Coordinates of N, CA and C in Angstrom, one line a residue:
Chain V
X1 N 112.5 111.1 121.4 CA 112.0 111.3 120.1 C 111.1 110.1 119.7
X2 N 109.8 110.2 119.8 CA 108.9 109.1 119.6 C 108.5 109.1 118.2
X3 N 109.1 108.2 117.4 CA 108.9 108.2 115.9 C 107.6 107.4 115.6
X4 N 107.1 106.6 116.5 CA 105.9 105.8 116.2 C 105.0 106.1 117.4
X5 N 103.8 106.6 117.1 CA 102.9 107.0 118.2 C 101.6 106.3 118.2
X6 N 101.2 105.8 119.3 CA 99.8 105.3 119.4 C 99.2 106.1 120.5
X7 N 98.4 107.1 120.1 CA 97.9 108.1 121.0 C 96.8 107.6 121.9
X8 N 96.2 106.5 121.6 CA 95.1 106.0 122.5 C 95.7 104.9 123.3
X9 N 95.9 105.1 124.6 CA 96.4 104.0 125.5 C 95.4 102.9 125.6
X10 N 94.1 103.1 125.5 CA 93.2 102.1 125.7 C 91.9 102.3 124.8
X11 N 91.2 101.2 124.5 CA 90.1 101.2 123.7 C 89.1 100.1 124.1
X12 N 87.9 100.4 124.3 CA 86.9 99.3 124.6 C 85.8 99.3 123.5
X13 N 85.6 98.0 123.1 CA 84.6 97.8 121.9 C 83.7 96.7 122.3
X14 N 82.5 96.8 121.9 CA 81.5 95.7 122.1 C 81.8 94.5 121.2
X15 N 81.7 93.3 121.7 CA 81.9 92.1 120.9 C 81.0 92.2 119.7
X16 N 81.6 91.8 118.5 CA 80.9 91.8 117.3 C 81.0 93.0 116.5
X17 N 81.4 94.1 117.1 CA 81.6 95.4 116.4 C 83.0 95.5 115.9
X18 N 83.3 96.6 115.2 CA 84.6 96.8 114.6 C 85.5 97.5 115.6
X19 N 86.8 97.0 115.7 CA 87.8 97.7 116.5 C 88.7 98.4 115.5
X20 N 89.1 99.6 115.8 CA 90.0 100.4 115.0 C 91.1 100.9 115.9
X21 N 92.3 100.5 115.6 CA 93.5 100.9 116.4 C 94.3 101.8 115.4
X22 N 94.8 102.9 116.0 CA 95.5 103.9 115.1 C 96.9 104.0 115.5
X23 N 97.7 104.4 114.5 CA 99.2 104.6 114.7 C 99.7 105.7 113.8
X24 N 100.5 106.6 114.3 CA 101.1 107.6 113.5 C 102.6 107.5 113.5
X25 N 103.2 107.9 112.5 CA 104.7 107.9 112.5 C 105.2 109.2 111.9
X26 N 106.5 109.5 112.3 CA 107.0 110.8 111.8 C 108.2 110.6 110.9
X27 N 108.8 109.4 110.9 CA 110.0 109.2 110.1 C 109.6 108.8 108.6
X28 N 109.9 109.7 107.7 CA 109.6 109.4 106.3 C 110.4 108.3 105.7
X29 N 111.4 107.8 106.4 CA 112.2 106.7 105.9 C 111.5 105.3 106.2
X30 N 110.5 105.3 107.0 CA 109.8 104.1 107.3 C 109.0 103.7 106.1
X31 N 109.1 102.4 105.7 CA 108.3 102.0 104.6 C 107.8 100.5 104.8
X32 N 107.9 100.0 106.0 CA 107.4 98.7 106.3 C 106.9 98.7 107.7
X33 N 105.6 98.3 107.9 CA 104.9 98.4 109.1 C 104.3 97.1 109.6
X34 N 104.3 96.9 110.9 CA 103.8 95.7 111.5 C 102.9 96.0 112.7
X35 N 102.1 95.1 112.9 CA 101.3 95.1 114.2 C 101.6 93.8 115.0
X36 N 101.8 94.0 116.2 CA 102.0 92.9 117.2 C 101.0 92.9 118.2
X37 N 100.6 91.7 118.7 CA 99.6 91.6 119.8 C 100.2 91.0 121.0
X38 N 99.9 91.5 122.2 CA 100.5 91.0 123.4 C 99.4 90.7 124.5
X39 N 99.5 89.5 124.9 CA 98.6 89.1 126.1 C 99.5 89.3 127.4
X40 N 98.8 89.5 128.5 CA 99.6 89.6 129.8 C 100.5 88.5 130.0
X41 N 101.7 88.8 130.5 CA 102.7 87.8 130.9 C 103.2 87.0 129.7
X42 N 103.0 87.5 128.5 CA 103.5 86.8 127.3 C 104.3 87.8 126.5
X43 N 105.1 87.3 125.5 CA 105.7 88.2 124.6 C 104.8 88.6 123.5
X44 N 105.1 89.7 122.8 CA 104.3 90.1 121.6 C 104.4 89.0 120.6
X45 N 103.3 88.9 119.8 CA 103.2 88.0 118.7 C 102.8 88.7 117.4
X46 N 103.5 88.4 116.3 CA 103.2 89.1 115.1 C 101.8 88.8 114.6
X47 N 101.2 89.9 114.1 CA 99.8 89.8 113.7 C 99.7 90.0 112.2
X48 N 100.1 91.1 111.7 CA 100.0 91.5 110.3 C 101.0 92.6 109.9
X49 N 101.3 92.7 108.6 CA 102.3 93.7 108.2 C 101.8 94.3 106.9
X50 N 102.4 95.4 106.5 CA 102.1 96.1 105.3 C 103.4 96.8 104.8
X51 N 103.6 96.7 103.5 CA 104.7 97.5 102.9 C 104.1 98.8 102.3
X52 N 105.0 99.7 102.1 CA 104.5 101.0 101.6 C 104.1 101.0 100.2
X53 N 104.3 99.9 99.5 CA 103.8 99.9 98.1 C 102.3 99.5 98.0
X54 N 101.8 99.2 99.2 CA 100.3 98.9 99.3 C 99.7 99.9 100.2
X55 N 98.4 100.0 100.1 CA 97.6 100.8 101.1 C 96.7 100.0 101.9
X56 N 96.7 98.7 101.7 CA 95.8 97.8 102.4 C 96.3 96.4 102.4
X57 N 96.2 95.7 103.5 CA 96.5 94.3 103.6 C 95.6 93.6 104.5
X58 N 95.0 92.5 104.1 CA 94.0 91.8 104.8 C 94.4 90.4 105.2
X59 N 94.0 90.0 106.4 CA 94.2 88.6 106.8 C 93.1 88.2 107.7
X60 N 92.1 87.5 107.1 CA 91.0 87.1 107.9 C 90.2 88.3 108.5
X61 N 90.1 88.3 109.8 CA 89.3 89.4 110.5 C 90.2 90.7 110.6
X62 N 91.5 90.6 110.3 CA 92.4 91.8 110.5 C 92.7 92.4 109.1
X63 N 92.6 93.7 109.1 CA 93.0 94.5 108.0 C 93.8 95.7 108.4
X64 N 94.9 95.9 107.8 CA 95.7 97.1 108.1 C 95.7 98.1 106.9
X65 N 95.4 99.3 107.2 CA 95.4 100.4 106.2 C 96.5 101.3 106.4
X66 N 97.1 101.7 105.2 CA 98.3 102.7 105.3 C 98.0 103.9 104.5
X67 N 98.1 105.1 105.1 CA 98.0 106.3 104.4 C 99.3 107.0 104.5
X68 N 100.1 106.9 103.4 CA 101.5 107.4 103.5 C 101.6 108.9 103.6
X69 N 100.7 109.6 102.9 CA 100.7 111.0 102.9 C 100.4 111.6 104.3
X70 N 99.6 110.9 105.0 CA 99.3 111.3 106.4 C 100.2 110.7 107.4
X71 N 101.1 109.8 107.0 CA 101.9 109.0 107.9 C 101.1 108.4 109.0
X72 N 100.1 107.6 108.5 CA 99.1 107.1 109.5 C 98.8 105.7 109.0
X73 N 98.7 104.8 110.0 CA 98.2 103.4 109.7 C 97.2 103.0 110.7
X74 N 96.3 102.1 110.4 CA 95.3 101.7 111.3 C 95.1 100.2 111.1
X75 N 94.7 99.6 112.2 CA 94.4 98.1 112.2 C 92.9 98.0 112.5
X76 N 92.2 97.3 111.6 CA 90.8 97.1 111.8 C 90.5 95.6 112.1
X77 N 89.7 95.4 113.1 CA 89.4 94.0 113.5 C 87.9 93.9 113.5
X78 N 87.4 93.0 112.6 CA 86.0 92.9 112.5 C 85.6 91.4 112.1
X79 N 84.6 90.8 112.8 CA 84.1 91.3 114.0 C 85.0 91.1 115.2
X80 N 84.9 91.9 116.2 CA 85.8 91.8 117.4 C 85.3 90.7 118.3
X81 N 86.2 89.9 118.8 CA 85.9 88.8 119.7 C 86.6 88.9 121.0
X82 N 86.1 88.3 122.1 CA 86.7 88.4 123.4 C 88.2 88.1 123.4
X83 N 88.6 87.1 122.6 CA 90.0 86.7 122.5 C 90.9 87.8 121.9
X84 N 90.3 88.8 121.4 CA 91.1 89.9 120.8 C 91.5 90.9 121.9
X85 N 91.0 90.8 123.1 CA 91.4 91.6 124.2 C 92.9 91.4 124.5
X86 N 93.7 92.5 124.3 CA 95.2 92.4 124.4 C 95.7 93.8 124.2
X87 N 97.0 93.9 124.3 CA 97.7 95.2 123.9 C 98.3 95.0 122.5
X88 N 98.0 96.0 121.7 CA 98.4 96.0 120.3 C 99.5 97.0 120.1
X89 N 100.7 96.5 119.5 CA 101.8 97.4 119.3 C 101.9 97.6 117.8
X90 N 102.1 98.9 117.4 CA 102.4 99.2 116.0 C 103.9 99.3 115.9
X91 N 104.5 98.9 114.8 CA 106.0 99.0 114.7 C 106.3 99.3 113.3
X92 N 107.5 100.0 113.1 CA 107.9 100.5 111.7 C 109.4 100.3 111.5
X93 N 109.7 100.1 110.3 CA 111.2 100.1 109.9 C 111.3 100.5 108.5
X94 N 112.6 100.8 108.1 CA 112.8 101.1 106.7 C 113.1 99.8 106.0
X95 N 112.5 99.6 104.9 CA 112.7 98.3 104.1 C 114.2 98.1 103.8
X96 N 114.7 97.0 104.1 CA 116.1 96.8 104.0 C 116.9 97.0 105.3
X97 N 116.3 97.7 106.2 CA 117.0 97.9 107.5 C 116.6 96.8 108.4
X98 N 115.4 96.3 108.3 CA 115.0 95.1 109.1 C 114.8 95.4 110.6
X99 N 114.9 94.3 111.3 CA 114.5 94.4 112.7 C 115.5 95.2 113.6
X100 N 116.7 95.4 113.1 CA 117.6 96.2 113.9 C 117.2 97.6 114.0
X101 N 116.3 98.1 113.1 CA 115.8 99.4 113.1 C 114.4 99.5 113.4
X102 N 113.8 98.4 113.9 CA 112.4 98.3 114.2 C 112.0 99.2 115.4
X103 N 111.1 100.2 115.2 CA 110.7 101.1 116.2 C 109.2 100.8 116.6
X104 N 109.0 100.6 117.9 CA 107.7 100.3 118.4 C 107.0 101.5 118.9
X105 N 105.6 101.5 118.8 CA 104.8 102.4 119.6 C 104.6 101.9 121.0
X106 N 103.9 102.6 121.8 CA 103.8 102.2 123.2 C 102.6 101.4 123.5
X107 N 101.8 101.1 122.4 CA 100.7 100.1 122.6 C 99.4 100.7 122.9
X108 N 98.3 100.0 122.5 CA 97.0 100.3 122.8 C 96.3 99.1 123.4
X109 N 95.8 99.2 124.6 CA 95.1 98.1 125.3 C 93.7 98.0 124.8
X110 N 93.3 97.0 124.1 CA 92.0 96.8 123.5 C 91.2 95.8 124.4
X111 N 90.1 96.2 124.9 CA 89.2 95.4 125.7 C 87.9 95.2 124.9
X112 N 87.6 93.9 124.7 CA 86.3 93.6 124.0 C 85.3 93.2 125.0
X113 N 84.2 93.9 125.0 CA 83.1 93.7 126.0 C 82.1 92.7 125.5
X114 N 81.9 91.6 126.3 CA 81.0 90.6 125.8 C 79.6 91.1 125.7
Chain N
X1 N 105.4 73.2 123.6 CA 106.6 73.2 122.8 C 107.0 74.7 122.5
X2 N 107.6 75.3 123.5 CA 107.9 76.8 123.4 C 108.9 77.1 122.4
X3 N 108.6 78.1 121.5 CA 109.5 78.4 120.4 C 110.7 79.2 120.9
X4 N 110.4 80.3 121.7 CA 111.5 81.1 122.3 C 111.2 81.1 123.8
X5 N 112.2 80.6 124.5 CA 112.0 80.5 126.0 C 113.1 81.2 126.7
X6 N 112.8 81.9 127.7 CA 113.8 82.7 128.5 C 113.6 82.4 130.0
X7 N 114.6 82.4 130.7 CA 114.6 82.1 132.1 C 115.6 83.1 132.8
X8 N 115.3 83.5 134.0 CA 114.0 83.3 134.8 C 112.9 84.2 134.3
X9 N 111.7 83.9 134.8 CA 110.6 84.8 134.4 C 110.6 86.0 135.3
X10 N 111.0 85.9 136.5 CA 111.1 87.0 137.4 C 112.5 87.0 138.0
X11 N 113.1 88.1 138.3 CA 114.4 88.3 138.8 C 114.5 89.5 139.7
X12 N 114.7 89.3 141.0 CA 114.7 90.4 142.0 C 116.1 90.3 142.6
X13 N 116.8 91.5 142.5 CA 118.2 91.5 143.0 C 118.6 92.9 143.5
X14 N 119.7 92.9 144.1 CA 120.1 94.2 144.7 C 121.1 95.0 143.8
X15 N 121.1 96.3 143.9 CA 122.1 97.1 143.2 C 123.5 96.6 143.3
X16 N 124.2 96.6 142.3 CA 125.6 96.3 142.3 C 125.9 94.8 141.9
X17 N 124.8 94.0 142.0 CA 125.0 92.6 141.6 C 125.1 92.4 140.1
X18 N 125.6 91.2 139.8 CA 125.7 90.8 138.4 C 124.7 89.6 138.2
X19 N 124.0 89.7 137.1 CA 123.0 88.7 136.8 C 123.0 88.3 135.3
X20 N 122.4 87.2 135.1 CA 122.2 86.7 133.7 C 120.8 86.3 133.4
X21 N 120.4 86.5 132.2 CA 119.1 86.0 131.7 C 119.4 85.1 130.5
X22 N 118.8 83.9 130.5 CA 119.1 82.9 129.4 C 117.9 82.9 128.4
X23 N 118.3 82.7 127.2 CA 117.3 82.6 126.1 C 117.7 81.5 125.1
X24 N 116.7 80.8 124.7 CA 116.9 79.7 123.8 C 115.7 79.7 122.8
X25 N 116.0 79.4 121.5 CA 115.0 79.3 120.5 C 115.1 78.0 119.7
X26 N 114.0 77.4 119.4 CA 114.0 76.1 118.7 C 113.4 76.2 117.3
X27 N 113.4 77.4 116.8 CA 112.8 77.7 115.5 C 113.8 77.6 114.4
X28 N 115.1 77.4 114.7 CA 116.1 77.4 113.6 C 116.4 78.7 113.0
X29 N 116.0 79.8 113.7 CA 116.3 81.1 113.2 C 117.7 81.5 113.3
X30 N 118.1 82.4 112.4 CA 119.5 82.8 112.3 C 119.8 84.0 113.2
X31 N 118.9 84.8 113.6 CA 119.1 86.0 114.3 C 118.4 86.0 115.6
X32 N 119.0 86.5 116.7 CA 118.4 86.6 118.0 C 118.6 88.0 118.5
X33 N 117.7 88.4 119.4 CA 117.7 89.8 119.8 C 117.4 89.9 121.3
X34 N 117.8 91.0 121.9 CA 117.3 91.4 123.2 C 116.6 92.7 123.1
X35 N 115.4 92.8 123.7 CA 114.6 94.0 123.8 C 114.4 94.4 125.3
X36 N 114.2 95.7 125.5 CA 113.9 96.1 126.9 C 112.6 96.9 126.8
X37 N 111.7 96.6 127.7 CA 110.4 97.4 127.8 C 110.5 98.1 129.1
X38 N 110.6 99.4 129.1 CA 110.7 100.2 130.3 C 109.4 100.5 130.9
X39 N 109.4 101.3 132.0 CA 108.2 101.6 132.7 C 107.2 102.4 131.9
X40 N 107.6 103.1 130.8 CA 106.7 103.8 130.0 C 106.2 103.0 128.8
X41 N 106.5 101.7 128.9 CA 106.1 100.7 127.9 C 106.8 100.8 126.5
X42 N 107.8 101.6 126.5 CA 108.6 101.6 125.2 C 109.3 100.3 125.1
X43 N 109.2 99.7 123.9 CA 109.9 98.4 123.6 C 111.1 98.8 122.7
X44 N 112.3 98.7 123.2 CA 113.5 99.1 122.5 C 114.5 98.0 122.3
X45 N 115.1 98.0 121.1 CA 116.1 96.9 120.9 C 117.4 97.3 121.6
X46 N 118.0 96.2 122.2 CA 119.3 96.4 122.8 C 120.4 95.8 121.9
X47 N 120.2 94.6 121.5 CA 121.2 93.9 120.6 C 120.5 93.1 119.6
X48 N 121.1 92.9 118.5 CA 120.7 91.8 117.5 C 122.0 91.1 117.2
X49 N 121.9 89.8 117.0 CA 123.1 88.9 116.8 C 122.8 87.8 115.9
X50 N 123.6 87.6 114.9 CA 123.6 86.3 114.2 C 125.0 85.8 114.2
X51 N 125.2 84.7 113.6 CA 126.5 84.1 113.8 C 127.7 84.9 113.1
X52 N 127.3 85.9 112.5 CA 128.4 86.7 111.8 C 128.5 88.1 112.5
X53 N 127.5 88.6 113.1 CA 127.5 90.0 113.4 C 126.7 90.3 114.7
X54 N 127.3 91.1 115.5 CA 126.6 91.7 116.7 C 126.4 93.1 116.4
X55 N 125.1 93.5 116.5 CA 124.7 94.9 116.4 C 124.2 95.4 117.7
X56 N 124.9 96.4 118.2 CA 124.5 97.0 119.5 C 123.8 98.3 119.4
X57 N 122.7 98.5 120.1 CA 122.1 99.8 120.2 C 123.1 100.7 121.0
X58 N 123.4 101.8 120.4 CA 124.5 102.6 121.0 C 124.1 103.2 122.4
X59 N 122.8 103.2 122.7 CA 122.4 103.7 124.0 C 122.5 102.7 125.1
X60 N 122.8 101.5 124.8 CA 122.9 100.4 125.8 C 124.2 100.6 126.6
X61 N 124.2 100.7 127.9 CA 125.5 100.7 128.7 C 126.3 99.5 128.5
X62 N 127.6 99.6 128.5 CA 128.5 98.4 128.3 C 128.5 97.5 129.5
X63 N 127.6 97.8 130.5 CA 127.4 96.8 131.6 C 126.6 95.6 131.1
X64 N 125.9 95.8 130.0 CA 125.1 94.8 129.4 C 125.9 94.1 128.3
X65 N 125.9 92.8 128.3 CA 126.7 92.1 127.2 C 125.9 90.8 126.8
X66 N 125.7 90.6 125.5 CA 125.1 89.4 125.1 C 126.2 88.3 124.9
X67 N 125.8 87.1 125.1 CA 126.8 86.0 124.9 C 126.0 84.9 124.2
X68 N 126.6 84.4 123.1 CA 125.9 83.4 122.3 C 126.8 82.1 122.2
X69 N 126.5 81.1 123.0 CA 127.3 79.9 122.9 C 127.1 79.1 121.6
X70 N 125.9 79.3 121.0 CA 125.6 78.7 119.7 C 124.4 79.4 119.1
X71 N 124.0 79.0 117.9 CA 123.0 79.7 117.2 C 121.6 79.7 117.8
X72 N 121.4 78.8 118.7 CA 120.0 78.7 119.4 C 120.0 79.4 120.7
X73 N 121.0 80.0 121.1 CA 121.1 80.6 122.5 C 121.7 82.0 122.4
X74 N 121.0 82.9 123.1 CA 121.6 84.3 123.3 C 121.3 84.7 124.7
X75 N 122.3 84.7 125.6 CA 122.1 85.0 127.0 C 122.5 86.5 127.2
X76 N 121.9 87.1 128.2 CA 122.2 88.5 128.5 C 122.8 88.6 129.9
X77 N 124.0 89.2 129.9 CA 124.7 89.3 131.2 C 124.7 90.8 131.5
X78 N 124.4 91.1 132.8 CA 124.3 92.5 133.3 C 125.2 92.6 134.5
X79 N 126.2 93.5 134.4 CA 127.1 93.7 135.5 C 126.7 95.0 136.3
X80 N 127.0 95.0 137.6 CA 126.8 96.2 138.4 C 125.4 96.8 138.2
X81 N 124.4 96.0 138.5 CA 123.0 96.4 138.3 C 122.7 97.7 139.0
X82 N 121.9 98.5 138.3 CA 121.4 99.8 138.8 C 119.9 99.8 138.9
X83 N 119.4 100.7 139.7 CA 117.9 100.8 139.9 C 117.2 101.0 138.5
X84 N 117.8 101.8 137.6 CA 117.2 102.1 136.3 C 117.2 100.9 135.4
X85 N 117.8 99.8 135.8 CA 117.8 98.6 134.9 C 116.5 97.8 135.1
X86 N 115.7 98.2 136.1 CA 114.5 97.5 136.3 C 113.6 97.7 135.1
X87 N 113.1 96.6 134.6 CA 112.3 96.6 133.3 C 111.9 95.2 133.0
X88 N 111.2 95.0 131.9 CA 110.9 93.7 131.4 C 111.8 93.5 130.2
X89 N 112.6 92.4 130.2 CA 113.5 92.1 129.1 C 113.0 91.0 128.2
X90 N 112.9 91.2 126.9 CA 112.3 90.2 126.0 C 113.4 89.7 125.1
X91 N 113.5 88.4 125.0 CA 114.4 87.8 123.9 C 113.5 87.6 122.7
X92 N 114.1 87.6 121.5 CA 113.3 87.4 120.3 C 114.2 86.7 119.3
X93 N 113.6 86.1 118.3 CA 114.4 85.6 117.2 C 113.7 85.8 115.9
X94 N 114.4 85.7 114.8 CA 113.8 85.8 113.4 C 114.7 85.2 112.4
X95 N 114.1 84.9 111.3 CA 114.9 84.5 110.1 C 115.7 85.6 109.7
X96 N 116.8 85.4 109.0 CA 117.6 86.4 108.4 C 116.8 87.1 107.3
X97 N 116.9 88.4 107.2 CA 116.1 89.0 106.1 C 115.4 90.2 106.7
X98 N 115.2 91.3 105.9 CA 114.8 92.5 106.5 C 113.3 92.5 107.1
X99 N 112.5 91.7 106.5 CA 111.1 91.8 107.0 C 110.6 90.6 107.6
X100 N 111.5 89.8 108.2 CA 111.0 88.6 108.9 C 110.5 89.0 110.3
X101 N 109.3 88.5 110.6 CA 108.7 88.9 111.9 C 109.5 88.3 113.0
X102 N 109.4 89.0 114.1 CA 110.0 88.6 115.4 C 109.2 87.6 116.1
X103 N 109.8 86.6 116.7 CA 109.1 85.7 117.6 C 109.7 86.0 119.0
X104 N 108.9 86.4 119.9 CA 109.3 86.8 121.3 C 109.2 85.7 122.3
X105 N 110.1 85.7 123.3 CA 109.9 85.0 124.5 C 108.9 85.7 125.4
X106 N 108.6 85.1 126.5 CA 107.5 85.7 127.4 C 108.0 86.7 128.4
X107 N 109.3 87.1 128.3 CA 109.8 88.2 129.1 C 110.4 87.8 130.4
X108 N 111.3 88.6 130.9 CA 111.9 88.4 132.3 C 111.7 89.8 132.9
X109 N 111.0 89.8 134.0 CA 110.8 91.0 134.8 C 111.9 91.1 135.8
X110 N 112.8 92.1 135.6 CA 113.9 92.4 136.4 C 113.6 93.5 137.4
X111 N 113.7 93.3 138.7 CA 113.5 94.3 139.7 C 114.8 94.5 140.4
X112 N 115.4 95.7 140.4 CA 116.6 96.0 141.1 C 116.2 96.8 142.3
X113 N 116.6 96.4 143.5 CA 116.3 97.1 144.7 C 117.5 97.7 145.4

């Protein structure tokens, strides 16, 4: 039962353009969402998060949008840079449940083309 | 100055053996975790542990056991290894609190032959 889905296993984007990574979830109890970034042979690193009381959170070049009615969130990276090439994991949990209930998607491999 | 370090990076062993993976964090975090990333790239929690409570994912076989000598260490012991245990195992830590981000180690790739 895959409660967090990243339906695009891979994405290629030209340097300088916008990268949009998508994530869908099925569990209506989820109300806190995170994105992690992973380079090869390294562990995932936290990138940005959003609570369900917001529909947008921005941190520099990274913006996460949340559409609760559609149970959909997206990560926008603009402008995309070569160092952004990595696997991006979407994750979700119920607020108050914390990391013990954190559910990850299977990741999207982003490749930035110079 | 690695924040969460785990050893070994690679582990190749035969079925039936017992092995351990070590994890240490120097972030002063209260909670440590073990995650398993299987061949389908699912990253799933196995255990979370702070000095008060061990929470076990009910799907984890009891051949897997976490051991914490102190707050900065959480080692993973695996008995009677099986082929299906082959995966990448990640240690992580976080502050106590529901929305504290995880800090991951670089993973241990376990191959059981």
